[in-house]
Coordinates of N, CA and C in Angstrom, one line a residue:
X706 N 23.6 88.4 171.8 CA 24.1 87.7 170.6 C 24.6 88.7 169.6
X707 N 25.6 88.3 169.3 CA 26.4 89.3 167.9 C 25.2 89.3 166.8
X708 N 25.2 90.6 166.4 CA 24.5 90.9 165.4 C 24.9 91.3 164.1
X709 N 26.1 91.9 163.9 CA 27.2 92.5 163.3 C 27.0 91.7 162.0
X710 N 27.0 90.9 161.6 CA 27.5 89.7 161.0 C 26.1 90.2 159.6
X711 N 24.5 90.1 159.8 CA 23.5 90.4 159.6 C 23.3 91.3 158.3
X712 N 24.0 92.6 158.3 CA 24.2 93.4 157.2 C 25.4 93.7 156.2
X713 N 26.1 92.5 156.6 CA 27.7 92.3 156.0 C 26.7 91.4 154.5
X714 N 28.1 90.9 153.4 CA 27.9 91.0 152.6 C 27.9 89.4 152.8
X715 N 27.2 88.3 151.9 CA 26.9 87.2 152.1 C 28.0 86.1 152.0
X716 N 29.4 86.4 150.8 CA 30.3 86.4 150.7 C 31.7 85.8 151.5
X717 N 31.3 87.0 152.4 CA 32.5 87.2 153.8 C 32.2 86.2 154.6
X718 N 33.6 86.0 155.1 CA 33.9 84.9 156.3 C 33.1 85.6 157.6
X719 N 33.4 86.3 157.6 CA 32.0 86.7 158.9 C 30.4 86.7 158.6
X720 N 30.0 86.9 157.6 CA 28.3 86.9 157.2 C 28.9 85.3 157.9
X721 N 29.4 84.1 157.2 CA 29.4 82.7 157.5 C 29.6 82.5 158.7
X722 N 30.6 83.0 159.5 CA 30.7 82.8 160.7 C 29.5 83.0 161.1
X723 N 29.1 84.3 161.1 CA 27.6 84.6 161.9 C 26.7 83.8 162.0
X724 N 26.4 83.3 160.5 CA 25.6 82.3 160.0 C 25.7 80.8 160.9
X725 N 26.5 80.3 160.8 CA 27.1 78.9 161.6 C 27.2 79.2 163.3
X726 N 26.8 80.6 163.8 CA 27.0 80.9 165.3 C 25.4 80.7 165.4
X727 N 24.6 81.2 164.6 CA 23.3 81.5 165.1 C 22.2 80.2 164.7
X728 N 22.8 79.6 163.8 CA 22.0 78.0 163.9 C 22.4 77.5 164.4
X729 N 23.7 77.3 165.5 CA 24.2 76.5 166.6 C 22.9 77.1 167.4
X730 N 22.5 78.5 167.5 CA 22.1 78.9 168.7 C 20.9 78.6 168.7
X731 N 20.2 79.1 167.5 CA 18.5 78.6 166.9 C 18.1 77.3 167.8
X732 N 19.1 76.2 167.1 CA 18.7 74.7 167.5 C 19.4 74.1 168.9
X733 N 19.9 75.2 169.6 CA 20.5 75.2 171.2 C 19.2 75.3 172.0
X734 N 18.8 76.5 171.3 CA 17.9 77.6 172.9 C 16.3 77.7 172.2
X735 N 16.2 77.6 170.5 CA 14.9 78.3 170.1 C 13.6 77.0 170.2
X736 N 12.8 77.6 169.8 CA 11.6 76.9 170.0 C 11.5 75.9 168.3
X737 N 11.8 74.4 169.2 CA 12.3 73.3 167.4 C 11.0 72.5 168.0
X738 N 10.7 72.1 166.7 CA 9.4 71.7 166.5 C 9.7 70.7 165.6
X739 N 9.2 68.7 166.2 CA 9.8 67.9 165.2 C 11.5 68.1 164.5
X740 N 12.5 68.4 165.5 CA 13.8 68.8 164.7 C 14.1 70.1 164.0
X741 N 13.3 71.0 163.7 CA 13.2 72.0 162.8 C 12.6 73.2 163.7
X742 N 13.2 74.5 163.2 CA 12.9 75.8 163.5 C 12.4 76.6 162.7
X743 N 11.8 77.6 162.5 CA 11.2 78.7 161.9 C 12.1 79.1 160.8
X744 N 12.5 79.3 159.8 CA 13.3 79.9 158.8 C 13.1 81.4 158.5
X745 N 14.0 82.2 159.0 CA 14.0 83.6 159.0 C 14.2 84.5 157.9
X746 N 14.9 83.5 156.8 CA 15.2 84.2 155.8 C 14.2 85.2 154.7
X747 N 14.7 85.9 154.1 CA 13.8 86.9 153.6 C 13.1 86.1 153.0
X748 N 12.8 84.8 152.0 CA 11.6 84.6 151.3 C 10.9 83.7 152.6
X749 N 11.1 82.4 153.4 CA 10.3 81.9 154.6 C 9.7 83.0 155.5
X750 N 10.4 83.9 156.0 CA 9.9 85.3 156.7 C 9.3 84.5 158.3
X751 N 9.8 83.4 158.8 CA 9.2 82.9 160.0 C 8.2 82.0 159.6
X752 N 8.0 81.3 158.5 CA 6.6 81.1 157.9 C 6.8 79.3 158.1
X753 N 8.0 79.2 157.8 CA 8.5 77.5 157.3 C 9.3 77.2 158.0
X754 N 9.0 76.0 158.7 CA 10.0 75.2 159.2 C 11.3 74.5 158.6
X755 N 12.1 74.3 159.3 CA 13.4 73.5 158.6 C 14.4 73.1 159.3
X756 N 15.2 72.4 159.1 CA 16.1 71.9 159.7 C 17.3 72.6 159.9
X757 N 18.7 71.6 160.2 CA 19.7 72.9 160.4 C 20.8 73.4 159.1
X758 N 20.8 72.3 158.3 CA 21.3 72.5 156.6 C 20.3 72.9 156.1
X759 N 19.1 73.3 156.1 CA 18.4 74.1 155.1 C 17.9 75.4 155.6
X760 N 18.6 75.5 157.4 CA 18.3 77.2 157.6 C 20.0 77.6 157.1
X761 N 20.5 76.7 157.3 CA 22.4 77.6 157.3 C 21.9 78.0 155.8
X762 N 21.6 77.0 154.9 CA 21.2 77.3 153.3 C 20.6 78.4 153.2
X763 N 19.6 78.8 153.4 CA 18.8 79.8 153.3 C 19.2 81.4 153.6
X764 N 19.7 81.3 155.0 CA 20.5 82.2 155.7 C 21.5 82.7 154.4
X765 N 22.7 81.8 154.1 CA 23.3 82.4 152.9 C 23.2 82.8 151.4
X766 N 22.0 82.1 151.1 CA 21.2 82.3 150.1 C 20.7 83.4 149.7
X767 N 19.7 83.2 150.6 CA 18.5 84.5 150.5 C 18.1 85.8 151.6
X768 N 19.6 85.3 152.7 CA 20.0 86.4 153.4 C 18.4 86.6 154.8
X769 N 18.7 87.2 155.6 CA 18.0 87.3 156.9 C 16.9 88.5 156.6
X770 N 16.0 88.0 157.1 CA 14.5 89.0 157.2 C 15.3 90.5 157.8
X771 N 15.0 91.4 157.3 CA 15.8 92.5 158.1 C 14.8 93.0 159.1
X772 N 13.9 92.8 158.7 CA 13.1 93.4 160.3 C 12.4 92.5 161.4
X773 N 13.4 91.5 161.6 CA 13.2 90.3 162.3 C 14.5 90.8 163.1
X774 N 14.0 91.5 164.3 CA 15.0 92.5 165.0 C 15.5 92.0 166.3
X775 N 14.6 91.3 166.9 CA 14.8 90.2 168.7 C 14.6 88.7 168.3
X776 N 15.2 88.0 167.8 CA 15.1 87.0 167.6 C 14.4 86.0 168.5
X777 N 13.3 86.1 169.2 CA 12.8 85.4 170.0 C 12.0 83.9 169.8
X778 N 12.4 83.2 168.4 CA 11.8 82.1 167.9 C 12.9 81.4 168.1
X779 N 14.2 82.2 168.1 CA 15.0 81.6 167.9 C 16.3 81.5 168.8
X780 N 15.8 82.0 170.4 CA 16.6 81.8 171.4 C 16.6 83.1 172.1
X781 N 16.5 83.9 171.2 CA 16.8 85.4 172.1 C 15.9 86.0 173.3
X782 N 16.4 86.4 174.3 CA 15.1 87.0 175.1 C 14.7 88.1 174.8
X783 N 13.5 88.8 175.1 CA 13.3 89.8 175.1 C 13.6 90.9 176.3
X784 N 13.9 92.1 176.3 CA 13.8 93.0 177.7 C 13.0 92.4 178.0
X785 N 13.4 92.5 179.5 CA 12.3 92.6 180.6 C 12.2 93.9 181.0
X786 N 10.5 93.9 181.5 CA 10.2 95.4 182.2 C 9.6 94.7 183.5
X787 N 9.6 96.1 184.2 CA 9.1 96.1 185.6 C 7.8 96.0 185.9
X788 N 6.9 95.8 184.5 CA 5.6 95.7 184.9 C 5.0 94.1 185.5
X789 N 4.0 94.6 186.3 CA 3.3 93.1 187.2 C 2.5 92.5 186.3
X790 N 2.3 93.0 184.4 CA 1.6 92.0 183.9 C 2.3 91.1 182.6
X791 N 1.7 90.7 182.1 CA 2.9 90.0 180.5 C 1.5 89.2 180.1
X792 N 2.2 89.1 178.8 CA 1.8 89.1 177.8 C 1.6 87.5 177.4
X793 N 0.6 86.9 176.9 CA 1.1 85.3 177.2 C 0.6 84.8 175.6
X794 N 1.5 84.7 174.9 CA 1.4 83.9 173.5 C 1.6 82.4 173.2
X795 N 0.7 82.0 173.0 CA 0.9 80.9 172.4 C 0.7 80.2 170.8
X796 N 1.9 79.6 170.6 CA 2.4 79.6 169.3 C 2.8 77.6 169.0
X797 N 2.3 77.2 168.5 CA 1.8 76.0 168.1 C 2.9 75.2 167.4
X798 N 3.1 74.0 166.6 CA 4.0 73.5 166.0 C 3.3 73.8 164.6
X799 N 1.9 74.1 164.2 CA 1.7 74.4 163.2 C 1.7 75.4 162.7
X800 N 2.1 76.5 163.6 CA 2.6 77.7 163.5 C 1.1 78.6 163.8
X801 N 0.2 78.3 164.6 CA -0.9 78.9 164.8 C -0.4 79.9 166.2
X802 N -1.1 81.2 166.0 CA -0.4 82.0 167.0 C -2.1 82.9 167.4
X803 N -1.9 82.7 168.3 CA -3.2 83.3 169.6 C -3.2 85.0 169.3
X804 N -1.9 85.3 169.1 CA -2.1 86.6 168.5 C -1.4 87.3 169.8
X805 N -1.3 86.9 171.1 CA -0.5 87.0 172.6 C -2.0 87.8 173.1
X806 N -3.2 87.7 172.8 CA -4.4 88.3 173.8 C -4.5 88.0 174.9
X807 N -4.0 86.7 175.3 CA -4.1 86.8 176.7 C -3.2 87.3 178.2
X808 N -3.6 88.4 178.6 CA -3.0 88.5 179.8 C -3.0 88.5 181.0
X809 N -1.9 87.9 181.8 CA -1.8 86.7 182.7 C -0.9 87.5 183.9
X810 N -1.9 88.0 185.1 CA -1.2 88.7 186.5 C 0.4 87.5 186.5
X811 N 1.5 88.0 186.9 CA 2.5 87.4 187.9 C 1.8 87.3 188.8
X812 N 1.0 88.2 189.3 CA 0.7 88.1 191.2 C -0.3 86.6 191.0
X813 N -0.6 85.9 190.4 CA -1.7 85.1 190.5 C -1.1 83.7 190.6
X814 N 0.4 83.7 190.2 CA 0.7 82.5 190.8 C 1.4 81.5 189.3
X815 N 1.1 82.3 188.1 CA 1.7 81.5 187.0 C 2.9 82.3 186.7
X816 N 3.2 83.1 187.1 CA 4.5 82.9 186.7 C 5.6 82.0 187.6
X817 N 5.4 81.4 188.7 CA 6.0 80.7 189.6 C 6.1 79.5 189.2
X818 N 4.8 79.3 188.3 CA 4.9 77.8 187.9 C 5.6 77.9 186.3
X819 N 5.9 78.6 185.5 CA 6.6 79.1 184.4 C 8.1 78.7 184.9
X820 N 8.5 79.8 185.7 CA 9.7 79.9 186.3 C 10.3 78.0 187.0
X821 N 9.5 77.0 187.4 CA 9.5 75.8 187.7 C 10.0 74.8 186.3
X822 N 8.9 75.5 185.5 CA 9.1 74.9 184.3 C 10.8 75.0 183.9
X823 N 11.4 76.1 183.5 CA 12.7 76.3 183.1 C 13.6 75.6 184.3

């Protein structure tokens, strides 16, 4: 996903383009909850949910969390490594988050059923 867009000035037809690329993408691929996704922007910080006129709002308003670097709430994957274990977080509609303590062998047979799921 274009990033480019992110440290431009809020102004420019690209910060906007970017803007209008990445809530298409948010509410495409990210994890929506009741209609609404996590709001990135520097004062929400991932904290608040919202819809898709009051993330594009926010986004141009009050500009993107800058160290909200893999967007993974919001569609992006993360690398993958070669290791046989991962990390298994669970993250709630109320925004409750397990903290990702639990971890879960591939060899044991859940990630096959993960992989079924998609």
């Amino acid at each position: 996903m274009d990033k480019s867009w992110v440290h431009m000035d809020q102004c420019t037809k690209e910060y906007d383009d970017g803007v209008k690329a990445f809530v298409e993408h948010a509410f495409a691929y990210g994890f929506i909850c009741g209609g609404k996704v996590k709001c990135h922007c520097s004062e929400c910080k991932n904290l608040n949910y919202v819809n898709e006129e009051e993330l594009y709002e926010h986004l141009i308003c009050k500009k993107m969390m800058t160290n909200y670097k893999v967007w993974h709430l919001h569609g992006e994957k993360f690398e993958t490594t070669a290791s046989p274990e991962t990390i298994v977080q669970t993250i709630d509609c109320n925004g409750n988050d397990d903290g990702g303590n639990g971890v879960e062998s591939v060899n044991d047979g859940i990630g096959d059923d993960i992989i079924s799921l998609l």
